[in-house]
Tab-separated table of C-alpha atoms and ligand atoms in Angstrom:
chain	number	residue	atom	x	y	z
J	315	MET	CA	0.006	0.020	0.015
J	316	THR	CA	1.287	3.470	-0.752
J	317	ASP	CA	-0.161	6.514	1.050
J	318	PHE	CA	-1.016	8.467	-2.048
J	319	PHE	CA	-4.755	8.114	-1.759
J	320	GLU	CA	-4.623	8.047	2.075
J	321	GLY	CA	-8.080	8.728	3.672
J	322	ILE	CA	-10.088	8.173	0.443
J	323	GLU	CA	-12.651	5.373	0.643
J	324	THR	CA	-13.854	3.066	-1.984
J	325	VAL	CA	-16.404	4.806	-4.132
J	326	ARG	CA	-19.867	3.287	-3.970
J	327	PHE	CA	-23.282	3.845	-5.566
J	328	GLU	CA	-25.337	5.896	-3.148
J	329	GLY	CA	-28.053	7.389	-5.329
J	330	LEU	CA	-28.972	10.957	-5.881
J	331	ASP	CA	-28.479	12.070	-2.312
J	332	GLY	CA	-25.125	10.377	-2.079
J	333	GLY	CA	-21.931	12.212	-0.869
J	334	ASP	CA	-19.286	14.142	-2.902
J	335	LEU	CA	-17.288	11.007	-3.643
J	336	SER	CA	-20.026	8.590	-4.496
J	337	TYR	CA	-21.732	7.426	-7.645
J	338	ARG	CA	-25.029	9.182	-7.771
J	339	HIS	CA	-26.077	7.761	-11.254
J	340	TYR	CA	-23.646	4.865	-11.931
J	341	ASP	CA	-24.860	1.808	-10.247
J	342	PRO	CA	-22.813	-0.976	-11.998
J	343	ASN	CA	-25.475	-3.547	-11.199
J	344	GLU	CA	-28.504	-1.617	-12.544
J	345	VAL	CA	-29.926	-3.506	-15.427
J	346	VAL	CA	-30.730	-1.438	-18.546
J	347	MET	CA	-32.074	-3.060	-21.746
J	348	GLY	CA	-31.283	-6.419	-20.264
J	349	LYS	CA	-27.639	-5.684	-19.427
J	350	ARG	CA	-25.759	-4.474	-16.276
J	351	LEU	CA	-24.625	-0.813	-16.576
J	352	GLU	CA	-20.961	-1.947	-15.979
J	353	ASP	CA	-21.284	-4.267	-18.943
J	354	HIS	CA	-22.780	-1.547	-21.176
J	355	LEU	CA	-20.315	1.104	-20.399
J	356	ARG	CA	-17.134	-0.812	-19.903
J	357	PHE	CA	-15.224	2.037	-18.315
J	358	ALA	CA	-11.448	2.274	-18.548
J	359	VAL	CA	-8.947	4.518	-16.828
J	360	ALA	CA	-6.101	5.727	-18.989
J	361	TRP	CA	-2.678	5.324	-17.523
J	362	TRP	CA	-1.110	8.165	-19.434
J	363	HIS	CA	-3.133	11.167	-18.540
J	364	SER	CA	-3.968	9.883	-14.951
J	365	PHE	CA	-0.458	8.774	-13.868
J	366	ALA	CA	2.238	10.047	-16.421
J	367	TRP	CA	0.942	13.589	-17.439
J	368	PRO	CA	2.906	16.221	-15.617
J	369	GLY	CA	0.286	18.957	-15.921
J	370	GLY	CA	1.706	21.030	-18.782
J	371	ASP	CA	-0.006	23.043	-21.411
J	372	PRO	CA	1.423	24.969	-24.443
J	373	PHE	CA	2.500	27.844	-22.100
J	374	GLY	CA	3.877	26.052	-19.027
J	375	GLY	CA	5.337	22.843	-17.924
J	376	GLN	CA	4.892	20.564	-14.918
J	377	THR	CA	2.400	21.460	-12.146
J	378	PHE	CA	1.930	17.991	-10.658
J	379	GLU	CA	4.560	16.537	-8.280
J	380	ARG	CA	3.927	12.885	-8.161
J	381	PRO	CA	6.265	10.650	-6.035
J	382	TRP	CA	6.659	8.282	-8.969
J	383	PHE	CA	7.881	10.786	-11.583
J	384	GLY	CA	11.317	9.733	-12.894
J	385	ASP	CA	12.702	7.175	-15.338
J	386	THR	CA	13.590	4.104	-13.216
J	387	ILE	CA	12.128	0.627	-12.824
J	388	GLU	CA	11.453	1.250	-9.048
J	389	LEU	CA	9.406	4.431	-9.843
J	390	ALA	CA	7.587	2.560	-12.580
J	391	ARG	CA	6.533	-0.020	-10.019
J	392	LEU	CA	5.398	2.645	-7.568
J	393	LYS	CA	3.345	4.179	-10.391
J	394	ALA	CA	1.723	0.874	-10.985
J	395	ASP	CA	1.032	0.423	-7.295
J	396	VAL	CA	-0.735	3.802	-7.146
J	397	ALA	CA	-2.552	3.041	-10.355
J	398	PHE	CA	-4.044	-0.146	-8.995
J	399	GLU	CA	-4.986	1.636	-5.806
J	400	LEU	CA	-6.959	4.095	-7.911
J	401	PHE	CA	-8.618	1.135	-9.762
J	402	GLU	CA	-9.642	-0.321	-6.366
J	403	ILE	CA	-11.190	3.001	-5.215
J	404	LEU	CA	-13.114	3.441	-8.401
J	405	GLY	CA	-13.977	-0.226	-9.130
J	406	GLN	CA	-14.028	0.333	-12.852
J	407	PRO	CA	-13.717	-2.851	-15.012
J	408	PHE	CA	-10.818	-1.748	-17.283
J	409	PHE	CA	-7.670	0.316	-17.847
J	410	CYS	CA	-5.513	1.180	-21.008
J	411	PHE	CA	-1.820	1.975	-21.482
J	412	HIS	CA	0.934	2.900	-23.800
J	413	ASP	CA	4.384	1.256	-23.418
J	414	ALA	CA	5.929	4.603	-22.519
J	415	ASP	CA	3.380	5.225	-19.691
J	416	VAL	CA	4.371	2.117	-17.713
J	417	ARG	CA	8.093	1.600	-18.262
J	418	PRO	CA	11.206	3.675	-18.252
J	419	GLU	CA	12.918	4.096	-21.602
J	420	GLY	CA	16.227	2.194	-21.849
J	421	GLN	CA	19.617	2.942	-23.430
J	422	ASP	CA	18.610	0.929	-26.511
J	423	PHE	CA	15.825	-1.068	-27.980
J	424	ALA	CA	16.809	-4.262	-26.085
J	425	GLU	CA	16.898	-2.507	-22.737
J	426	THR	CA	13.588	-0.764	-23.266
J	427	THR	CA	11.936	-4.054	-24.258
J	428	ARG	CA	13.332	-5.724	-21.060
J	429	ASN	CA	11.919	-2.841	-18.995
J	430	LEU	CA	8.570	-3.300	-20.622
J	431	GLU	CA	8.536	-7.019	-19.984
J	432	GLU	CA	9.426	-6.560	-16.437
J	433	ILE	CA	6.681	-4.071	-15.699
J	434	VAL	CA	4.125	-5.971	-17.721
J	435	ASP	CA	4.828	-9.038	-15.433
J	436	TYR	CA	4.359	-6.802	-12.424
J	437	ILE	CA	1.055	-5.418	-13.813
J	438	GLY	CA	0.006	-9.064	-14.572
J	439	GLU	CA	0.476	-10.023	-10.974
J	440	LYS	CA	-1.590	-7.057	-9.774
J	441	MET	CA	-4.372	-7.906	-12.284
J	442	GLU	CA	-4.541	-11.362	-10.909
J	443	SER	CA	-4.810	-10.405	-7.291
J	444	THR	CA	-7.215	-7.378	-7.519
J	445	GLY	CA	-7.467	-5.344	-10.497
J	446	PRO	CA	-9.453	-4.696	-13.588
J	447	ARG	CA	-8.829	-6.085	-17.020
J	448	LEU	CA	-7.040	-4.489	-19.917
J	449	LEU	CA	-9.329	-2.818	-22.430
J	450	TRP	CA	-6.471	-1.895	-24.794
J	451	GLY	CA	-2.737	-1.535	-25.031
J	452	THR	CA	-0.891	0.632	-27.414
J	453	ALA	CA	2.663	1.971	-28.432
J	454	ASN	CA	3.665	5.549	-27.920
J	455	LEU	CA	5.069	6.335	-31.385
J	456	PHE	CA	4.989	10.068	-31.078
J	457	THR	CA	6.795	11.410	-27.955
J	458	HIS	CA	10.403	10.395	-28.505
J	459	ARG	CA	12.350	12.621	-30.863
J	460	ARG	CA	13.083	9.712	-33.144
J	461	TYR	CA	9.458	9.892	-34.204
J	462	MET	CA	9.319	13.635	-34.863
J	463	ALA	CA	8.669	12.990	-38.569
J	464	GLY	CA	6.339	10.069	-38.000
J	465	ALA	CA	6.661	6.367	-37.291
J	466	ALA	CA	5.255	4.261	-40.038
J	467	THR	CA	5.309	7.361	-42.331
J	468	ASN	CA	8.764	8.448	-41.401
J	469	PRO	CA	11.068	9.198	-44.421
J	470	ASP	CA	13.742	6.993	-42.736
J	471	PRO	CA	13.105	3.208	-43.036
J	472	GLU	CA	15.080	2.718	-39.864
J	473	VAL	CA	12.371	4.517	-37.947
J	474	PHE	CA	9.716	2.454	-39.621
J	475	ALA	CA	11.448	-0.707	-38.471
J	476	TYR	CA	12.093	0.537	-34.964
J	477	ALA	CA	8.409	1.487	-34.688
J	478	ALA	CA	7.213	-1.918	-36.123
J	479	ALA	CA	9.555	-3.680	-33.641
J	480	THR	CA	8.084	-1.641	-30.750
J	481	VAL	CA	4.554	-2.418	-31.904
J	482	LYS	CA	5.459	-6.123	-31.728
J	483	THR	CA	6.560	-5.759	-28.144
J	484	CYS	CA	3.358	-3.838	-27.264
J	485	MET	CA	1.129	-6.398	-28.961
J	486	ASP	CA	2.918	-9.238	-27.090
J	487	ALA	CA	2.354	-7.268	-23.751
J	488	THR	CA	-1.315	-6.673	-24.552
J	489	HIS	CA	-1.796	-10.367	-25.528
J	490	LYS	CA	-0.034	-11.484	-22.345
J	491	LEU	CA	-2.249	-9.414	-20.169
J	492	GLY	CA	-5.402	-10.594	-21.953
J	493	GLY	CA	-6.234	-7.247	-23.630
J	494	GLU	CA	-9.433	-6.932	-25.448
J	495	ASN	CA	-8.192	-4.586	-28.151
J	496	TYR	CA	-4.968	-3.262	-29.542
J	497	VAL	CA	-5.044	0.482	-30.574
J	498	LEU	CA	-3.077	2.418	-33.205
J	499	TRP	CA	-3.341	6.118	-32.920
J	500	GLY	CA	-1.216	7.699	-35.760
J	501	GLY	CA	0.339	10.290	-33.423
J	502	ARG	CA	2.713	11.842	-35.943
J	503	GLU	CA	1.541	9.873	-39.050
J	504	GLY	CA	1.076	13.094	-41.133
J	505	TYR	CA	3.083	15.993	-42.277
J	506	GLU	CA	3.999	19.531	-41.537
J	507	THR	CA	4.488	20.691	-45.111
J	508	LEU	CA	3.980	19.038	-48.522
J	509	LEU	CA	7.301	20.836	-49.684
J	510	ASN	CA	9.289	17.970	-48.103
J	511	THR	CA	6.699	15.107	-48.149
J	512	ASP	CA	6.237	12.160	-50.473
J	513	LEU	CA	2.515	11.800	-49.607
J	514	LYS	CA	1.871	8.645	-51.716
J	515	ARG	CA	4.904	6.754	-50.283
J	516	GLU	CA	3.971	7.740	-46.766
J	517	ARG	CA	0.378	6.561	-47.201
J	518	ASP	CA	1.535	3.294	-48.726
J	519	ASN	CA	4.025	2.670	-45.873
J	520	ALA	CA	1.183	3.377	-43.316
J	521	GLY	CA	-0.976	0.824	-45.143
J	522	ARG	CA	1.794	-1.723	-45.145
J	523	PHE	CA	2.491	-1.136	-41.506
J	524	LEU	CA	-1.115	-1.807	-40.592
J	525	GLN	CA	-1.086	-4.918	-42.683
J	526	MET	CA	1.978	-6.162	-40.752
J	527	VAL	CA	0.154	-5.475	-37.494
J	528	VAL	CA	-2.863	-7.594	-38.663
J	529	GLU	CA	-0.561	-10.372	-39.880
J	530	TYR	CA	1.178	-10.534	-36.545
J	531	LYS	CA	-2.196	-10.574	-34.724
J	532	HIS	CA	-3.118	-13.728	-36.563
J	533	LYS	CA	0.265	-15.238	-36.133
J	534	ILE	CA	0.216	-14.965	-32.317
J	535	GLY	CA	-3.509	-15.728	-32.152
J	536	PHE	CA	-4.367	-12.405	-30.454
J	537	PRO	CA	-8.176	-12.717	-30.127
J	538	GLY	CA	-8.747	-8.966	-29.543
J	539	THR	CA	-9.703	-6.282	-31.971
J	540	ILE	CA	-7.184	-4.073	-33.783
J	541	LEU	CA	-8.458	-0.449	-33.524
J	542	VAL	CA	-7.301	2.711	-35.375
J	543	GLU	CA	-8.095	6.033	-33.739
J	544	PRO	CA	-8.769	8.839	-36.193
J	545	LYS	CA	-7.595	12.454	-35.498
J	546	PRO	CA	-7.431	15.243	-38.117
J	547	GLN	CA	-4.535	17.318	-36.840
J	548	GLU	CA	-2.435	17.896	-33.793
J	549	PRO	CA	0.420	17.209	-33.410
J	550	SER	CA	0.931	17.041	-37.190
J	551	LYS	CA	-0.649	19.885	-39.236
J	552	HIS	CA	-2.286	17.161	-41.412
J	553	GLN	CA	-2.842	13.636	-40.122
J	554	TYR	CA	-3.539	10.724	-42.486
J	555	ASP	CA	-6.128	9.115	-40.178
J	556	TYR	CA	-8.253	12.358	-40.426
J	557	ASP	CA	-11.737	10.984	-39.590
J	558	VAL	CA	-13.886	7.892	-39.769
J	559	ALA	CA	-14.595	8.397	-43.498
J	560	THR	CA	-11.037	8.868	-44.394
J	561	VAL	CA	-9.804	5.804	-42.309
J	562	TYR	CA	-12.546	3.730	-43.882
J	563	GLY	CA	-11.239	4.552	-47.329
J	564	PHE	CA	-7.659	3.817	-46.155
J	565	LEU	CA	-8.782	0.343	-44.814
J	566	LYS	CA	-10.421	-0.471	-48.056
J	567	ASP	CA	-7.322	0.475	-50.126
J	568	TYR	CA	-5.177	-1.887	-48.100
J	569	GLY	CA	-7.773	-4.689	-47.807
J	570	LEU	CA	-8.244	-4.195	-44.031
J	571	GLU	CA	-11.798	-3.201	-43.660
J	572	ASN	CA	-12.800	-6.497	-42.183
J	573	GLU	CA	-9.810	-6.698	-39.875
J	574	VAL	CA	-9.669	-3.314	-38.308
J	575	ARG	CA	-12.227	-1.286	-36.376
J	576	LEU	CA	-12.179	2.266	-35.034
J	577	ASN	CA	-11.622	3.837	-31.712
J	578	ILE	CA	-13.436	7.173	-31.912
J	579	GLU	CA	-12.660	10.096	-29.601
J	580	GLN	CA	-15.121	12.837	-28.818
J	581	GLY	CA	-12.555	15.653	-29.057
J	582	HIS	CA	-11.071	14.370	-32.288
J	583	ALA	CA	-14.428	14.235	-33.945
J	584	ILE	CA	-14.977	17.961	-33.126
J	585	LEU	CA	-11.461	18.863	-34.320
J	586	ALA	CA	-12.422	17.139	-37.610
J	587	GLY	CA	-15.549	19.366	-37.900
J	588	HIS	CA	-18.019	16.585	-37.022
J	589	SER	CA	-20.075	15.686	-34.063
J	590	PHE	CA	-19.096	12.695	-31.931
J	591	GLU	CA	-22.457	11.031	-32.719
J	592	HIS	CA	-21.900	11.481	-36.445
J	593	GLU	CA	-18.552	9.694	-36.298
J	594	ILE	CA	-20.091	6.869	-34.342
J	595	ALA	CA	-23.041	6.583	-36.588
J	596	LEU	CA	-20.929	6.552	-39.630
J	597	ALA	CA	-18.550	3.905	-38.259
J	598	ALA	CA	-21.551	1.745	-37.254
J	599	SER	CA	-23.121	2.050	-40.674
J	600	LEU	CA	-19.806	0.960	-42.217
J	601	ASP	CA	-19.580	-1.870	-39.757
J	602	VAL	CA	-16.290	-0.711	-38.283
J	603	PHE	CA	-17.341	0.763	-34.972
J	604	GLY	CA	-15.158	-0.449	-32.134
J	605	SER	CA	-14.599	1.614	-29.059
J	606	ILE	CA	-14.656	5.213	-27.715
J	607	ASP	CA	-12.387	7.675	-25.956
J	608	MET	CA	-14.831	9.750	-23.950
J	609	ASN	CA	-13.018	12.971	-23.534
J	610	ARG	CA	-13.893	16.395	-24.979
J	611	ASN	CA	-12.039	19.671	-25.740
J	612	ASP	CA	-12.876	23.132	-24.473
J	613	TYR	CA	-14.982	24.851	-26.876
J	614	GLN	CA	-13.061	28.068	-26.540
J	615	SER	CA	-9.381	27.052	-26.503
J	616	GLY	CA	-7.838	25.776	-29.714
J	617	TRP	CA	-5.931	22.651	-28.464
J	618	ASP	CA	-6.714	19.205	-27.483
J	619	THR	CA	-7.570	19.832	-23.707
J	620	ASP	CA	-8.751	16.270	-23.237
J	621	GLN	CA	-11.270	17.033	-20.459
J	622	PHE	CA	-13.269	14.464	-18.645
J	623	PRO	CA	-16.887	14.441	-20.007
J	624	ASN	CA	-19.321	16.732	-18.189
J	625	ASN	CA	-22.067	17.381	-20.721
J	626	VAL	CA	-24.934	14.884	-20.319
J	627	PRO	CA	-26.985	15.839	-23.514
J	628	GLU	CA	-23.776	15.367	-25.646
J	629	VAL	CA	-22.929	12.078	-24.051
J	630	ALA	CA	-26.556	10.790	-24.351
J	631	LEU	CA	-26.515	11.364	-28.103
J	632	ALA	CA	-23.234	9.408	-28.476
J	633	TYR	CA	-24.521	6.449	-26.420
J	634	TYR	CA	-27.775	6.609	-28.365
J	635	GLU	CA	-25.830	5.753	-31.622
J	636	ILE	CA	-23.839	3.102	-29.738
J	637	LEU	CA	-26.905	1.389	-28.508
J	638	ARG	CA	-28.555	1.662	-31.897
J	639	ALA	CA	-25.551	-0.172	-33.233
J	640	GLY	CA	-25.977	-2.881	-30.657
J	641	GLY	CA	-23.609	-1.570	-27.946
J	642	PHE	CA	-19.942	-2.485	-27.449
J	643	SER	CA	-18.454	-5.925	-28.020
J	644	THR	CA	-14.754	-5.760	-27.297
J	645	GLY	CA	-14.778	-1.971	-27.019
J	646	GLY	CA	-15.586	0.342	-24.116
J	647	THR	CA	-15.555	3.770	-22.774
J	648	ASN	CA	-11.941	4.973	-22.186
J	649	PHE	CA	-11.309	8.231	-20.330
J	650	ASP	CA	-8.449	9.549	-22.371
J	651	ALA	CA	-8.739	12.638	-20.172
J	652	LYS	CA	-6.579	14.907	-18.110
J	653	LEU	CA	-7.152	16.740	-15.005
J	654	ARG	CA	-7.129	20.684	-15.041
J	655	ARG	CA	-3.501	21.581	-14.354
J	656	GLN	CA	-4.458	23.213	-11.104
J	657	SER	CA	-6.169	20.058	-9.762
J	658	LEU	CA	-3.172	19.048	-7.801
J	659	GLU	CA	-4.690	16.769	-5.032
J	660	PRO	CA	-5.080	13.089	-5.268
J	661	VAL	CA	-8.672	13.438	-4.528
J	662	ASP	CA	-9.088	15.505	-7.726
J	663	LEU	CA	-8.102	12.360	-9.786
J	664	VAL	CA	-10.825	10.348	-7.942
J	665	ALA	CA	-13.454	13.031	-8.395
J	666	ALA	CA	-12.637	13.495	-12.044
J	667	HIS	CA	-13.431	9.876	-12.781
J	668	VAL	CA	-16.413	9.605	-10.525
J	669	GLY	CA	-17.993	12.566	-12.224
J	670	ALA	CA	-17.361	11.275	-15.683
J	671	MET	CA	-18.624	7.861	-14.802
J	672	ASP	CA	-21.835	9.488	-13.509
J	673	VAL	CA	-22.169	11.684	-16.590
J	674	CYS	CA	-21.808	8.674	-18.881
J	675	ALA	CA	-24.318	6.615	-16.745
J	676	ARG	CA	-26.835	9.365	-17.008
J	677	GLY	CA	-26.185	9.692	-20.745
J	678	LEU	CA	-26.537	5.946	-21.296
J	679	LYS	CA	-29.696	5.647	-19.326
J	680	ALA	CA	-31.204	8.616	-21.120
J	681	ALA	CA	-30.195	6.953	-24.472
J	682	ALA	CA	-31.699	3.677	-23.511
J	683	ALA	CA	-34.946	5.241	-22.452
J	684	MET	CA	-35.125	7.104	-25.841
J	685	LEU	CA	-34.571	3.859	-27.653
J	686	LYS	CA	-37.056	1.915	-25.511
J	687	ASP	CA	-39.821	4.492	-26.008
J	688	GLY	CA	-39.042	4.377	-29.671
J	689	ALA	CA	-40.479	7.816	-30.548
J	690	LEU	CA	-37.373	8.927	-32.400
J	691	GLU	CA	-37.094	5.620	-34.357
J	692	GLU	CA	-40.789	5.812	-35.225
J	693	ALA	CA	-40.342	9.293	-36.615
J	694	ARG	CA	-37.277	8.113	-38.551
J	695	ALA	CA	-39.116	5.135	-39.943
J	696	ARG	CA	-42.041	7.288	-41.066
J	697	ARG	CA	-39.588	9.742	-42.770
J	698	TYR	CA	-38.275	6.961	-44.890
J	699	SER	CA	-41.490	4.927	-45.257
J	700	GLY	CA	-41.685	5.616	-49.045
J	701	TRP	CA	-38.718	3.327	-49.581
J	702	SER	CA	-40.842	0.197	-48.848
J	703	ASP	CA	-43.038	0.963	-51.842
J	704	ALA	CA	-42.826	-1.593	-54.608
J	705	GLN	CA	-42.207	0.899	-57.396
J	706	VAL	CA	-39.097	2.039	-55.620
J	707	SER	CA	-37.155	-1.074	-56.503
J	708	GLU	CA	-38.287	-0.756	-60.113
J	709	MET	CA	-36.908	2.718	-60.149
J	710	LEU	CA	-33.513	1.665	-58.699
J	711	ARG	CA	-33.201	-1.193	-61.155
J	712	GLY	CA	-34.404	0.880	-64.107
J	713	GLY	CA	-31.835	3.653	-63.797
J	714	LEU	CA	-32.203	7.148	-65.157
J	715	ASP	CA	-34.413	6.127	-68.170
J	716	GLU	CA	-36.959	4.392	-65.903
J	717	CYS	CA	-37.123	7.423	-63.622
J	718	TYR	CA	-37.467	9.660	-66.627
J	719	ARG	CA	-40.320	7.552	-67.987
J	720	ALA	CA	-42.189	7.395	-64.779
J	721	ALA	CA	-41.756	11.040	-63.961
J	722	SER	CA	-42.946	11.923	-67.531
J	723	GLU	CA	-46.063	9.920	-66.896
J	724	GLY	CA	-46.634	11.935	-63.829
J	725	ARG	CA	-46.001	9.081	-61.478
J	726	TYR	CA	-43.551	11.136	-59.383
J	727	ALA	CA	-44.812	14.498	-58.117
J	728	PRO	CA	-42.968	14.977	-54.832
J	729	SER	CA	-44.340	17.279	-52.191
J	730	PRO	CA	-41.850	18.444	-49.536
J	731	ARG	CA	-42.600	17.378	-45.971
J	732	SER	CA	-41.286	18.737	-42.581
J	733	GLY	CA	-38.222	17.273	-41.140
J	734	GLN	CA	-39.645	18.032	-37.679
J	735	GLN	CA	-36.327	18.809	-36.195
J	736	GLU	CA	-37.554	21.107	-33.363
J	737	ARG	CA	-40.044	18.481	-32.307
J	738	LEU	CA	-37.444	15.798	-32.276
J	739	GLU	CA	-35.017	17.982	-30.280
J	740	ASN	CA	-37.913	18.714	-27.794
J	741	LEU	CA	-38.347	14.973	-27.537
J	742	VAL	CA	-34.702	14.411	-26.698
J	743	ASN	CA	-34.822	17.112	-24.087
J	744	LYS	CA	-37.500	15.094	-22.282
J	745	TYR	CA	-34.866	12.400	-21.587
J	746	VAL	CA	-31.777	14.383	-20.770
B	1892	XLS	C1	-4.198	11.691	-28.621
B	1892	XLS	C2	-4.873	10.337	-28.640
B	1892	XLS	C3	-4.181	9.315	-27.743
B	1892	XLS	C4	-4.653	7.922	-28.078
B	1892	XLS	C5	-3.694	6.829	-27.654
B	1892	XLS	O1	-4.792	12.681	-28.941
B	1892	XLS	O2	-6.166	10.477	-28.185
B	1892	XLS	O3	-4.288	9.598	-26.382
B	1892	XLS	O4	-5.898	7.679	-27.538
B	1892	XLS	O5	-2.528	6.859	-28.215
B	1893	NI	NI1	-6.904	12.498	-28.166
B	1894	NI	NI1	-7.487	8.900	-27.578
């Protein structure tokens, strides 16, 4: 036991009148649409922002002083101890990590790999005795300076190889810990200027890299899902995995659309000029929806602030699309989220997760009620009811000529109908 969270009790569901550090809306055992809330939401704590992030922003560095900050194996173990203490306090079912969050960087590849293996064994022991399961593992291919011009899309093939070797070690670690997914976020897979960039080569290299990941997954019999996380820019000016539509086209090009699914992040959706629910709905309709990172950005500042969710109506619309798509299978709700840099106390870390889990629980319950009452789906079905008409298939088969013939005969005389958006928005308001 460390003393980091000293005096903080295990968080329990206490209902609406519960105390400051209790779940008021998230009762893991509450059954919604035939499933426990815990199994619907599948919450995960992110190792990087919760334990490795020093509290910097573009204008200033470290604000947090954690006793485990530093690059040694002993401190990495201490960090793991504290992480599992937070997991015990929260009782969430999953966590996620990058290699760089859990192990110190070594002098060379071999030492770095040994460090990772040592810490992974330590984490494995902790998982056995207490802890939650691994939702996903991933490799940090963006912080170290060797990756400043990308990993899979680096102009230097040695960097490509180093990154691929690193991904192998991280997939091995994820497999060993029984991870349910493996994520690839293309941190610096993009470019700063076209003036020095061979765009076609970089895109092809990224495609081959992802094929290699899928080949290796099958070789080792990793049963989890490979997920790609789209993001349009930041850190690179332009990133290749811009949004769901772009990644889907990319997967098709490299024959991976049945092998890879998507991890969709709220903040990234907004950066791409979409809504979160749009990105989820599109991925679901393309049959590549996988998992979510439930962290949003500030609407006023321009960078990726990665805040814990705190807007129930937004969250409800996202879970509505997830439930419509049948819910999560191997995916879940990961809080890829940072504290505010003034939130220095250990209790702030607990409160951030408790609040986020409550917001998500409210959102999911609202979404389930909307789906169960069916009013939105009835309105949607009415809006498209014309497509069940027999003459419609004739029209689709017959092409432009058939449409022309029928329209000339006066068969098609469309009259515009209301989209009823205000009424539907009022309906949603009833639930959130
Ligand atoms: C950064 C990404 C990152 C991924 C994991 O913006 O969201 O945190 O989720 O590499
Ligand atoms: Ni992000
Ligand atoms: Ni993310």
